[in-house]
mmCIF file of C-alpha atoms in Angstrom:
data_model
loop_
_atom_site.group_PDB
_atom_site.id
_atom_site.type_symbol
_atom_site.label_atom_id
_atom_site.label_comp_id
_atom_site.label_asym_id
_atom_site.label_seq_id
_atom_site.Cartn_x
_atom_site.Cartn_y
_atom_site.Cartn_z
ATOM 1 C CA UNK A 189 37.665 19.257 25.348
ATOM 2 C CA UNK A 190 34.027 19.933 24.438
ATOM 3 C CA UNK A 191 31.504 17.369 25.588
ATOM 4 C CA UNK A 192 29.711 15.638 22.756
ATOM 5 C CA UNK A 193 25.986 16.420 22.615
ATOM 6 C CA UNK A 194 23.699 13.413 22.693
ATOM 7 C CA UNK A 195 19.977 13.065 22.091
ATOM 8 C CA UNK A 196 17.862 12.611 25.196
ATOM 9 C CA UNK A 197 14.804 10.405 24.730
ATOM 10 C CA UNK A 198 11.616 10.285 26.696
ATOM 11 C CA UNK A 199 11.633 6.800 28.275
ATOM 12 C CA UNK A 200 8.270 5.094 28.661
ATOM 13 C CA UNK A 201 8.214 2.375 31.307
ATOM 14 C CA UNK A 202 5.298 0.072 32.060
ATOM 15 C CA UNK A 203 5.759 -3.071 30.000
ATOM 16 C CA UNK A 204 7.256 -6.029 31.874
ATOM 17 C CA UNK A 205 8.353 -7.943 28.726
ATOM 18 C CA UNK A 206 9.830 -7.022 25.294
ATOM 19 C CA UNK A 207 8.025 -4.443 23.199
ATOM 20 C CA UNK A 208 7.472 -5.916 19.741
ATOM 21 C CA UNK A 209 5.216 -3.490 17.869
ATOM 22 C CA UNK A 210 4.391 0.217 17.839
ATOM 23 C CA UNK A 211 1.754 2.179 15.970
ATOM 24 C CA UNK A 212 1.036 5.925 15.803
ATOM 25 C CA UNK A 213 -2.455 7.214 15.091
ATOM 26 C CA UNK A 214 -2.947 10.076 12.605
ATOM 27 C CA UNK A 215 -3.387 13.483 14.180
ATOM 28 C CA UNK A 216 -6.903 13.743 15.618
ATOM 29 C CA UNK A 217 -8.764 16.711 17.259
ATOM 30 C CA UNK A 218 -7.366 15.367 20.564
ATOM 31 C CA UNK A 219 -3.767 15.084 19.369
ATOM 32 C CA UNK A 220 -2.111 11.841 18.288
ATOM 33 C CA UNK A 221 -1.596 8.559 20.145
ATOM 34 C CA UNK A 222 0.909 5.707 20.373
ATOM 35 C CA UNK A 223 -0.081 2.122 21.019
ATOM 36 C CA UNK A 224 2.441 -0.599 21.903
ATOM 37 C CA UNK A 225 2.326 -4.389 21.787
ATOM 38 C CA UNK A 226 4.322 -6.478 24.164
ATOM 39 C CA UNK A 227 4.942 -10.089 25.143
ATOM 40 C CA UNK A 228 3.455 -9.180 28.536
ATOM 41 C CA UNK A 229 -0.006 -9.597 26.885
ATOM 42 C CA UNK A 230 -1.163 -6.026 27.703
ATOM 43 C CA UNK A 231 -1.152 -3.418 24.916
ATOM 44 C CA UNK A 232 -0.730 0.128 26.165
ATOM 45 C CA UNK A 233 -1.995 3.461 24.875
ATOM 46 C CA UNK A 234 0.020 6.676 25.337
ATOM 47 C CA UNK A 235 -0.048 10.314 24.410
ATOM 48 C CA UNK A 236 2.005 10.326 21.197
ATOM 49 C CA UNK A 237 3.683 13.638 21.945
ATOM 50 C CA UNK A 238 4.624 13.259 25.601
ATOM 51 C CA UNK A 239 4.722 9.456 25.944
ATOM 52 C CA UNK A 240 2.438 9.716 29.003
ATOM 53 C CA UNK A 241 0.549 6.501 29.765
ATOM 54 C CA UNK A 242 -3.239 6.710 29.102
ATOM 55 C CA UNK A 243 -4.370 3.153 29.670
ATOM 56 C CA UNK A 244 -3.793 -0.554 29.289
ATOM 57 C CA UNK A 245 -6.031 -2.951 27.340
ATOM 58 C CA UNK A 246 -6.523 -6.026 29.500
ATOM 59 C CA UNK A 247 -7.905 -9.339 28.252
ATOM 60 C CA UNK A 248 -5.299 -11.195 26.205
ATOM 61 C CA UNK A 249 -3.897 -14.409 27.664
ATOM 62 C CA UNK A 250 -0.726 -14.580 25.574
ATOM 63 C CA UNK A 251 1.976 -12.385 24.049
ATOM 64 C CA UNK A 252 0.616 -9.546 21.861
ATOM 65 C CA UNK A 253 2.521 -9.403 18.607
ATOM 66 C CA UNK A 254 0.721 -6.625 16.751
ATOM 67 C CA UNK A 255 -1.317 -3.504 17.538
ATOM 68 C CA UNK A 256 -2.929 -0.635 15.669
ATOM 69 C CA UNK A 257 -5.382 2.250 16.001
ATOM 70 C CA UNK A 258 -8.085 3.242 13.535
ATOM 71 C CA UNK A 259 -7.960 6.558 11.652
ATOM 72 C CA UNK A 260 -9.800 8.461 14.360
ATOM 73 C CA UNK A 261 -7.995 6.705 17.270
ATOM 74 C CA UNK A 262 -11.381 5.637 18.611
ATOM 75 C CA UNK A 263 -10.695 1.892 18.407
ATOM 76 C CA UNK A 264 -7.611 -0.238 18.851
ATOM 77 C CA UNK A 265 -6.859 -3.711 17.539
ATOM 78 C CA UNK A 266 -4.370 -6.338 18.711
ATOM 79 C CA UNK A 267 -3.185 -9.722 17.540
ATOM 80 C CA UNK A 268 -1.996 -12.285 20.057
ATOM 81 C CA UNK A 269 -0.452 -15.664 20.751
ATOM 82 C CA UNK A 270 -3.728 -16.620 22.499
ATOM 83 C CA UNK A 271 -5.152 -17.261 18.960
ATOM 84 C CA UNK A 272 -7.304 -14.113 18.963
ATOM 85 C CA UNK A 273 -7.426 -10.661 17.470
ATOM 86 C CA UNK A 274 -9.317 -8.198 19.645
ATOM 87 C CA UNK A 275 -11.034 -4.877 18.965
ATOM 88 C CA UNK A 276 -10.973 -2.360 21.805
ATOM 89 C CA UNK A 277 -12.731 0.915 22.607
ATOM 90 C CA UNK A 278 -9.706 3.263 22.760
ATOM 91 C CA UNK A 279 -11.569 5.736 24.965
ATOM 92 C CA UNK A 280 -12.748 3.331 27.681
ATOM 93 C CA UNK A 281 -10.383 0.378 27.233
ATOM 94 C CA UNK A 282 -13.347 -1.999 26.935
ATOM 95 C CA UNK A 283 -13.071 -5.086 24.731
ATOM 96 C CA UNK A 284 -15.578 -4.681 21.876
ATOM 97 C CA UNK A 285 -15.012 -7.953 20.046
ATOM 98 C CA UNK A 286 -12.687 -10.997 20.000
ATOM 99 C CA UNK A 287 -12.049 -12.785 16.717
ATOM 100 C CA UNK A 288 -11.070 -16.406 17.174
ATOM 101 C CA UNK A 289 -8.261 -17.916 15.081
ATOM 102 C CA UNK A 290 -6.737 -21.408 14.923
ATOM 103 C CA UNK A 291 -3.192 -20.305 15.698
ATOM 104 C CA UNK A 292 -1.048 -17.337 16.754
ATOM 105 C CA UNK A 293 -2.059 -13.985 15.208
ATOM 106 C CA UNK A 294 1.105 -12.060 14.257
ATOM 107 C CA UNK A 295 -0.337 -9.075 12.368
ATOM 108 C CA UNK A 296 -3.445 -6.906 12.176
ATOM 109 C CA UNK A 297 -4.410 -3.645 10.483
ATOM 110 C CA UNK A 298 -7.495 -1.436 10.172
ATOM 111 C CA UNK A 299 -8.572 -0.409 6.692
ATOM 112 C CA UNK A 300 -8.344 3.330 5.972
ATOM 113 C CA UNK A 301 -12.150 3.636 6.047
ATOM 114 C CA UNK A 302 -12.036 1.844 9.494
ATOM 115 C CA UNK A 303 -14.759 -0.682 8.532
ATOM 116 C CA UNK A 304 -12.496 -3.675 8.045
ATOM 117 C CA UNK A 305 -9.719 -5.468 9.928
ATOM 118 C CA UNK A 306 -7.188 -7.770 8.229
ATOM 119 C CA UNK A 307 -5.276 -10.371 10.234
ATOM 120 C CA UNK A 308 -2.537 -12.844 9.527
ATOM 121 C CA UNK A 309 -0.295 -15.243 11.407
ATOM 122 C CA UNK A 310 1.001 -18.779 11.747
ATOM 123 C CA UNK A 311 -1.993 -20.233 9.871
ATOM 124 C CA UNK A 312 -0.769 -18.693 6.596
ATOM 125 C CA UNK A 313 -4.235 -17.260 5.944
ATOM 126 C CA UNK A 314 -5.240 -13.589 5.519
ATOM 127 C CA UNK A 315 -8.674 -12.885 6.987
ATOM 128 C CA UNK A 316 -10.777 -9.750 6.488
ATOM 129 C CA UNK A 317 -13.354 -9.084 9.207
ATOM 130 C CA UNK A 318 -16.267 -6.680 8.661
ATOM 131 C CA UNK A 319 -16.369 -4.560 11.784
ATOM 132 C CA UNK A 320 -19.932 -3.495 11.022
ATOM 133 C CA UNK A 321 -20.918 -7.180 11.227
ATOM 134 C CA UNK A 322 -18.405 -8.635 13.697
ATOM 135 C CA UNK A 323 -20.291 -11.914 14.086
ATOM 136 C CA UNK A 324 -20.217 -12.644 10.329
ATOM 137 C CA UNK A 325 -17.655 -15.104 8.958
ATOM 138 C CA UNK A 326 -14.527 -13.376 7.639
ATOM 139 C CA UNK A 327 -13.361 -13.409 4.052
ATOM 140 C CA UNK A 328 -10.348 -15.693 3.719
ATOM 141 C CA UNK A 329 -7.657 -15.207 1.050
ATOM 142 C CA UNK A 330 -5.736 -18.006 -0.647
ATOM 143 C CA UNK A 331 -2.901 -19.420 1.385
ATOM 144 C CA UNK A 332 0.122 -17.213 1.983
ATOM 145 C CA UNK A 333 3.357 -19.068 1.053
ATOM 146 C CA UNK A 334 4.589 -18.660 4.615
ATOM 147 C CA UNK A 335 3.607 -17.679 8.145
ATOM 148 C CA UNK A 336 2.372 -14.037 7.994
ATOM 149 C CA UNK A 337 4.583 -11.479 9.783
ATOM 150 C CA UNK A 338 3.181 -8.104 8.687
ATOM 151 C CA UNK A 339 0.049 -6.708 6.950
ATOM 152 C CA UNK A 340 -0.910 -3.249 5.702
ATOM 153 C CA UNK A 341 -3.539 -1.654 3.469
ATOM 154 C CA UNK A 342 -2.833 0.550 0.488
ATOM 155 C CA UNK A 343 -4.437 2.020 -2.624
ATOM 156 C CA UNK A 344 -7.512 3.218 -0.748
ATOM 157 C CA UNK A 345 -8.145 -0.255 0.716
ATOM 158 C CA UNK A 346 -7.955 -1.911 -2.746
ATOM 159 C CA UNK A 347 -4.710 -3.755 -1.955
ATOM 160 C CA UNK A 348 -3.214 -5.526 1.065
ATOM 161 C CA UNK A 349 0.492 -6.204 1.491
ATOM 162 C CA UNK A 350 1.889 -9.029 3.583
ATOM 163 C CA UNK A 351 5.301 -10.362 4.425
ATOM 164 C CA UNK A 352 6.279 -13.768 5.877
ATOM 165 C CA UNK A 353 8.324 -14.847 8.891
ATOM 166 C CA UNK A 354 10.207 -17.585 7.111
ATOM 167 C CA UNK A 355 10.601 -16.554 3.434
ATOM 168 C CA UNK A 356 11.603 -13.314 1.663
ATOM 169 C CA UNK A 357 9.477 -10.941 -0.293
ATOM 170 C CA UNK A 358 6.363 -8.775 0.102
ATOM 171 C CA UNK A 359 3.136 -9.967 -1.471
ATOM 172 C CA UNK A 360 0.517 -7.575 -2.844
ATOM 173 C CA UNK A 361 -3.039 -8.928 -2.755
ATOM 174 C CA UNK A 362 -5.965 -7.589 -4.763
ATOM 175 C CA UNK A 363 -8.748 -7.233 -2.204
ATOM 176 C CA UNK A 364 -11.556 -7.939 -4.689
ATOM 177 C CA UNK A 365 -10.149 -11.181 -6.070
ATOM 178 C CA UNK A 366 -8.183 -12.296 -3.001
ATOM 179 C CA UNK A 367 -5.228 -13.170 -5.275
ATOM 180 C CA UNK A 368 -1.564 -12.182 -5.139
ATOM 181 C CA UNK A 369 -0.988 -9.727 -7.996
ATOM 182 C CA UNK A 370 2.676 -8.784 -7.327
ATOM 183 C CA UNK A 371 5.654 -9.902 -5.266
ATOM 184 C CA UNK A 372 8.468 -7.551 -4.222
ATOM 185 C CA UNK A 373 11.495 -9.826 -4.076
ATOM 186 C CA UNK A 374 13.925 -9.698 -1.136
ATOM 187 C CA UNK A 375 16.658 -12.140 -0.091
ATOM 188 C CA UNK A 376 15.737 -12.232 3.579
ATOM 189 C CA UNK A 377 12.320 -12.344 5.311
ATOM 190 C CA UNK A 378 10.748 -8.840 5.587
ATOM 191 C CA UNK A 379 10.356 -8.054 9.286
ATOM 192 C CA UNK A 380 8.844 -4.592 8.824
ATOM 193 C CA UNK A 381 6.725 -3.113 6.016
ATOM 194 C CA UNK A 382 5.255 0.356 6.140
ATOM 195 C CA UNK A 383 3.221 2.360 3.619
ATOM 196 C CA UNK A 384 4.216 6.014 3.610
ATOM 197 C CA UNK A 385 1.694 8.591 4.730
ATOM 198 C CA UNK A 386 1.355 9.986 1.204
ATOM 199 C CA UNK A 387 0.942 6.500 -0.286
ATOM 200 C CA UNK A 388 4.060 6.796 -2.496
ATOM 201 C CA UNK A 389 6.454 4.383 -0.891
ATOM 202 C CA UNK A 390 6.600 0.992 0.804
ATOM 203 C CA UNK A 391 9.459 0.885 3.316
ATOM 204 C CA UNK A 392 10.788 -2.587 4.149
ATOM 205 C CA UNK A 393 13.448 -3.990 6.457
ATOM 206 C CA UNK A 394 14.949 -7.329 5.488
ATOM 207 C CA UNK A 395 18.173 -8.811 6.862
ATOM 208 C CA UNK A 396 20.655 -5.973 7.003
ATOM 209 C CA UNK A 397 19.041 -3.801 4.348
ATOM 210 C CA UNK A 398 16.318 -1.123 4.198
ATOM 211 C CA UNK A 399 14.464 -0.798 0.873
ATOM 212 C CA UNK A 400 12.010 1.723 -0.534
ATOM 213 C CA UNK A 401 9.582 0.620 -3.214
ATOM 214 C CA UNK A 402 7.252 2.547 -5.477
ATOM 215 C CA UNK A 403 3.864 1.733 -3.959
ATOM 216 C CA UNK A 404 2.044 2.195 -7.283
ATOM 217 C CA UNK A 405 4.415 0.677 -9.887
ATOM 218 C CA UNK A 406 6.274 -1.654 -7.435
ATOM 219 C CA UNK A 407 9.748 -0.818 -8.651
ATOM 220 C CA UNK A 408 12.714 -0.672 -6.235
ATOM 221 C CA UNK A 409 13.481 3.001 -5.592
ATOM 222 C CA UNK A 410 16.314 2.815 -3.020
ATOM 223 C CA UNK A 411 18.169 0.061 -1.189
ATOM 224 C CA UNK A 412 20.657 0.728 1.606
ATOM 225 C CA UNK A 413 22.889 -1.720 3.476
ATOM 226 C CA UNK A 414 22.758 -1.257 7.212
ATOM 227 C CA UNK A 415 25.573 -1.711 9.801
ATOM 228 C CA UNK A 416 23.713 -4.642 11.432
ATOM 229 C CA UNK A 417 20.641 -6.852 11.032
ATOM 230 C CA UNK A 418 17.674 -4.461 11.210
ATOM 231 C CA UNK A 419 14.223 -5.418 12.376
ATOM 232 C CA UNK A 420 12.305 -2.258 11.597
ATOM 233 C CA UNK A 421 12.482 0.915 9.494
ATOM 234 C CA UNK A 422 10.249 3.969 9.087
ATOM 235 C CA UNK A 423 10.196 6.896 6.614
ATOM 236 C CA UNK A 424 9.727 10.482 7.855
ATOM 237 C CA UNK A 425 6.117 11.234 6.854
ATOM 238 C CA UNK A 426 6.018 14.966 6.101
ATOM 239 C CA UNK A 427 8.979 15.665 3.813
ATOM 240 C CA UNK A 428 10.164 12.090 3.291
ATOM 241 C CA UNK A 429 13.876 13.048 3.355
ATOM 242 C CA UNK A 430 14.900 10.945 6.345
ATOM 243 C CA UNK A 431 14.368 7.464 7.654
ATOM 244 C CA UNK A 432 15.117 5.491 10.793
ATOM 245 C CA UNK A 433 16.197 1.908 11.334
ATOM 246 C CA UNK A 434 16.692 -0.217 14.443
ATOM 247 C CA UNK A 435 17.777 -3.778 15.099
ATOM 248 C CA UNK A 436 20.221 -6.139 16.722
ATOM 249 C CA UNK A 437 22.891 -3.618 17.871
ATOM 250 C CA UNK A 438 20.378 -1.791 20.135
ATOM 251 C CA UNK A 439 20.879 1.582 18.385
ATOM 252 C CA UNK A 440 18.392 3.674 16.438
ATOM 253 C CA UNK A 441 19.946 5.303 13.427
ATOM 254 C CA UNK A 442 18.645 8.244 11.412
ATOM 255 C CA UNK A 443 19.624 8.339 7.713
ATOM 256 C CA UNK A 444 19.285 10.650 4.751
ATOM 257 C CA UNK A 445 16.689 9.142 2.390
ATOM 258 C CA UNK A 446 18.425 10.404 -0.795
ATOM 259 C CA UNK A 447 22.031 9.410 0.018
ATOM 260 C CA UNK A 448 21.775 6.783 2.777
ATOM 261 C CA UNK A 449 24.208 8.805 4.858
ATOM 262 C CA UNK A 450 23.874 8.331 8.629
ATOM 263 C CA UNK A 451 22.711 11.594 10.272
ATOM 264 C CA UNK A 452 22.426 10.441 13.899
ATOM 265 C CA UNK A 453 22.902 7.353 16.033
ATOM 266 C CA UNK A 454 20.848 7.134 19.233
ATOM 267 C CA UNK A 455 22.010 4.847 22.031
ATOM 268 C CA UNK A 456 20.024 3.989 25.128
ATOM 269 C CA UNK A 457 18.233 0.673 24.760
ATOM 270 C CA UNK A 458 19.623 -2.343 26.637
ATOM 271 C CA UNK A 459 18.397 -4.964 24.180
ATOM 272 C CA UNK A 460 17.709 -5.394 20.453
ATOM 273 C CA UNK A 461 15.286 -2.875 18.906
ATOM 274 C CA UNK A 462 12.191 -4.659 17.568
ATOM 275 C CA UNK A 463 10.211 -1.713 16.177
ATOM 276 C CA UNK A 464 10.685 1.932 15.158
ATOM 277 C CA UNK A 465 8.023 4.360 13.965
ATOM 278 C CA UNK A 466 7.864 8.063 13.064
ATOM 279 C CA UNK A 467 5.167 10.209 14.657
ATOM 280 C CA UNK A 468 2.553 11.500 12.124
ATOM 281 C CA UNK A 469 4.127 14.942 11.991
ATOM 282 C CA UNK A 470 7.702 13.672 11.752
ATOM 283 C CA UNK A 471 8.850 15.753 14.762
ATOM 284 C CA UNK A 472 9.729 12.627 16.760
ATOM 285 C CA UNK A 473 10.035 8.893 16.491
ATOM 286 C CA UNK A 474 9.566 5.966 18.852
ATOM 287 C CA UNK A 475 11.515 2.749 19.387
ATOM 288 C CA UNK A 476 10.499 -0.392 21.227
ATOM 289 C CA UNK A 477 12.985 -2.911 22.550
ATOM 290 C CA UNK A 478 13.681 -6.273 24.102
ATOM 291 C CA UNK A 479 14.453 -4.294 27.284
ATOM 292 C CA UNK A 480 10.691 -3.603 27.743
ATOM 293 C CA UNK A 481 10.917 0.175 27.255
ATOM 294 C CA UNK A 482 9.681 2.545 24.597
ATOM 295 C CA UNK A 483 11.891 5.569 23.859
ATOM 296 C CA UNK A 484 10.641 8.676 22.069
ATOM 297 C CA UNK A 485 13.341 10.660 20.292
ATOM 298 C CA UNK A 486 13.110 14.192 18.940
ATOM 299 C CA UNK A 487 13.954 14.461 15.213
ATOM 300 C CA UNK A 488 15.118 18.076 15.696
ATOM 301 C CA UNK A 489 18.119 19.488 17.532
ATOM 302 C CA UNK A 490 17.047 18.477 21.075
ATOM 303 C CA UNK A 491 20.355 17.768 22.855
ATOM 304 C CA UNK A 492 21.646 17.422 26.354
ATOM 305 C CA UNK A 493 25.103 17.470 27.919
ATOM 306 C CA UNK A 494 24.926 13.883 29.054
ATOM 307 C CA UNK A 495 23.120 10.688 28.274
ATOM 308 C CA UNK A 496 20.646 10.763 31.158
ATOM 309 C CA UNK A 497 17.250 9.784 29.819
ATOM 310 C CA UNK A 498 14.101 11.646 30.846
ATOM 311 C CA UNK A 499 11.575 9.146 32.293
ATOM 312 C CA UNK A 500 7.886 9.619 31.619
ATOM 313 C CA UNK A 501 5.001 8.347 33.625
ATOM 314 C CA UNK A 502 4.818 4.570 33.248
ATOM 315 C CA UNK A 503 1.998 2.321 34.301
ATOM 316 C CA UNK A 504 4.102 0.838 37.061
ATOM 317 C CA UNK A 505 7.267 2.886 37.409
ATOM 318 C CA UNK A 506 10.721 1.538 36.596
ATOM 319 C CA UNK A 507 10.926 -2.159 35.996
ATOM 320 C CA UNK A 508 13.917 -4.412 36.184
ATOM 321 C CA UNK A 509 13.894 -6.399 32.961
ATOM 322 C CA UNK A 510 15.448 -9.838 32.641
ATOM 323 C CA UNK A 511 15.861 -11.284 29.185
ATOM 324 C CA UNK A 512 14.752 -14.864 28.715
ATOM 325 C CA UNK A 513 17.228 -16.341 26.198
ATOM 326 C CA UNK A 514 14.466 -18.477 24.615
ATOM 327 C CA UNK A 515 12.616 -15.282 23.665
ATOM 328 C CA UNK A 516 15.523 -14.132 21.577
ATOM 329 C CA UNK A 517 15.033 -16.881 19.041
#
């Protein structure tokens, strides 16, 4: 009987707690990069292609919930349970600035022109910081109806989208007026919201469904029911004909965008998958899990006769991960 071929991921060790956010930079003259946020308080930067560890940003005193890189991958940002959002030099690892908040920061995102940073969190306030004048007071938007879970920029930095931890829907804010101009309605809270690379679609994960919205007219384009509660979804950036989703059942599934048919199911994580993201060229995708590892999977036909994972250089080798039940809430 022929052995079934299975995908072999690159496994990135180094985090000692659950990985809760991942972000790929665009392709730069030096390649592309992957940054990860973890409850161990230390965001890590990696080579996006190989998964090799480049460095760790040290300075947060609480779990890091969100991380991102600017367009040129020269600066990183992170939002933390220590009530701060920090800006880092992505080349040296030095902390450039720390923005104080009054509660946990759950989300942060650089504007496309890299001059602004938006943050959101438990305070239910969106703040925009001018990175050219980091000591200036931020702009604050009207109160979000719930604790902010995700933020992203779209329409050439004219609009910001946000979702909440405790109520459904995605809110679109006009940056000039600071007002909500549109709400994309969902039954469950949106745990992941991504603007496609070409600016056409907003990809959301809520409950056990993945939805695709027209990013300009805000209509619902596709909605697919998933086999389990999903926490994150990502659309293939080049052709846009595939998407990935990961969640409670520890598997990362690849689907056809047009039909919703499952193309592949990747197994390997030992805990719920909190975040999935496609690389900027679409040739691979990364997943971060409660088990503290990041796995990078090839989109193409990379197969192997058994399920042995290929480890990559981690910051501290293989780590035994124990799951604290309280962290699963």
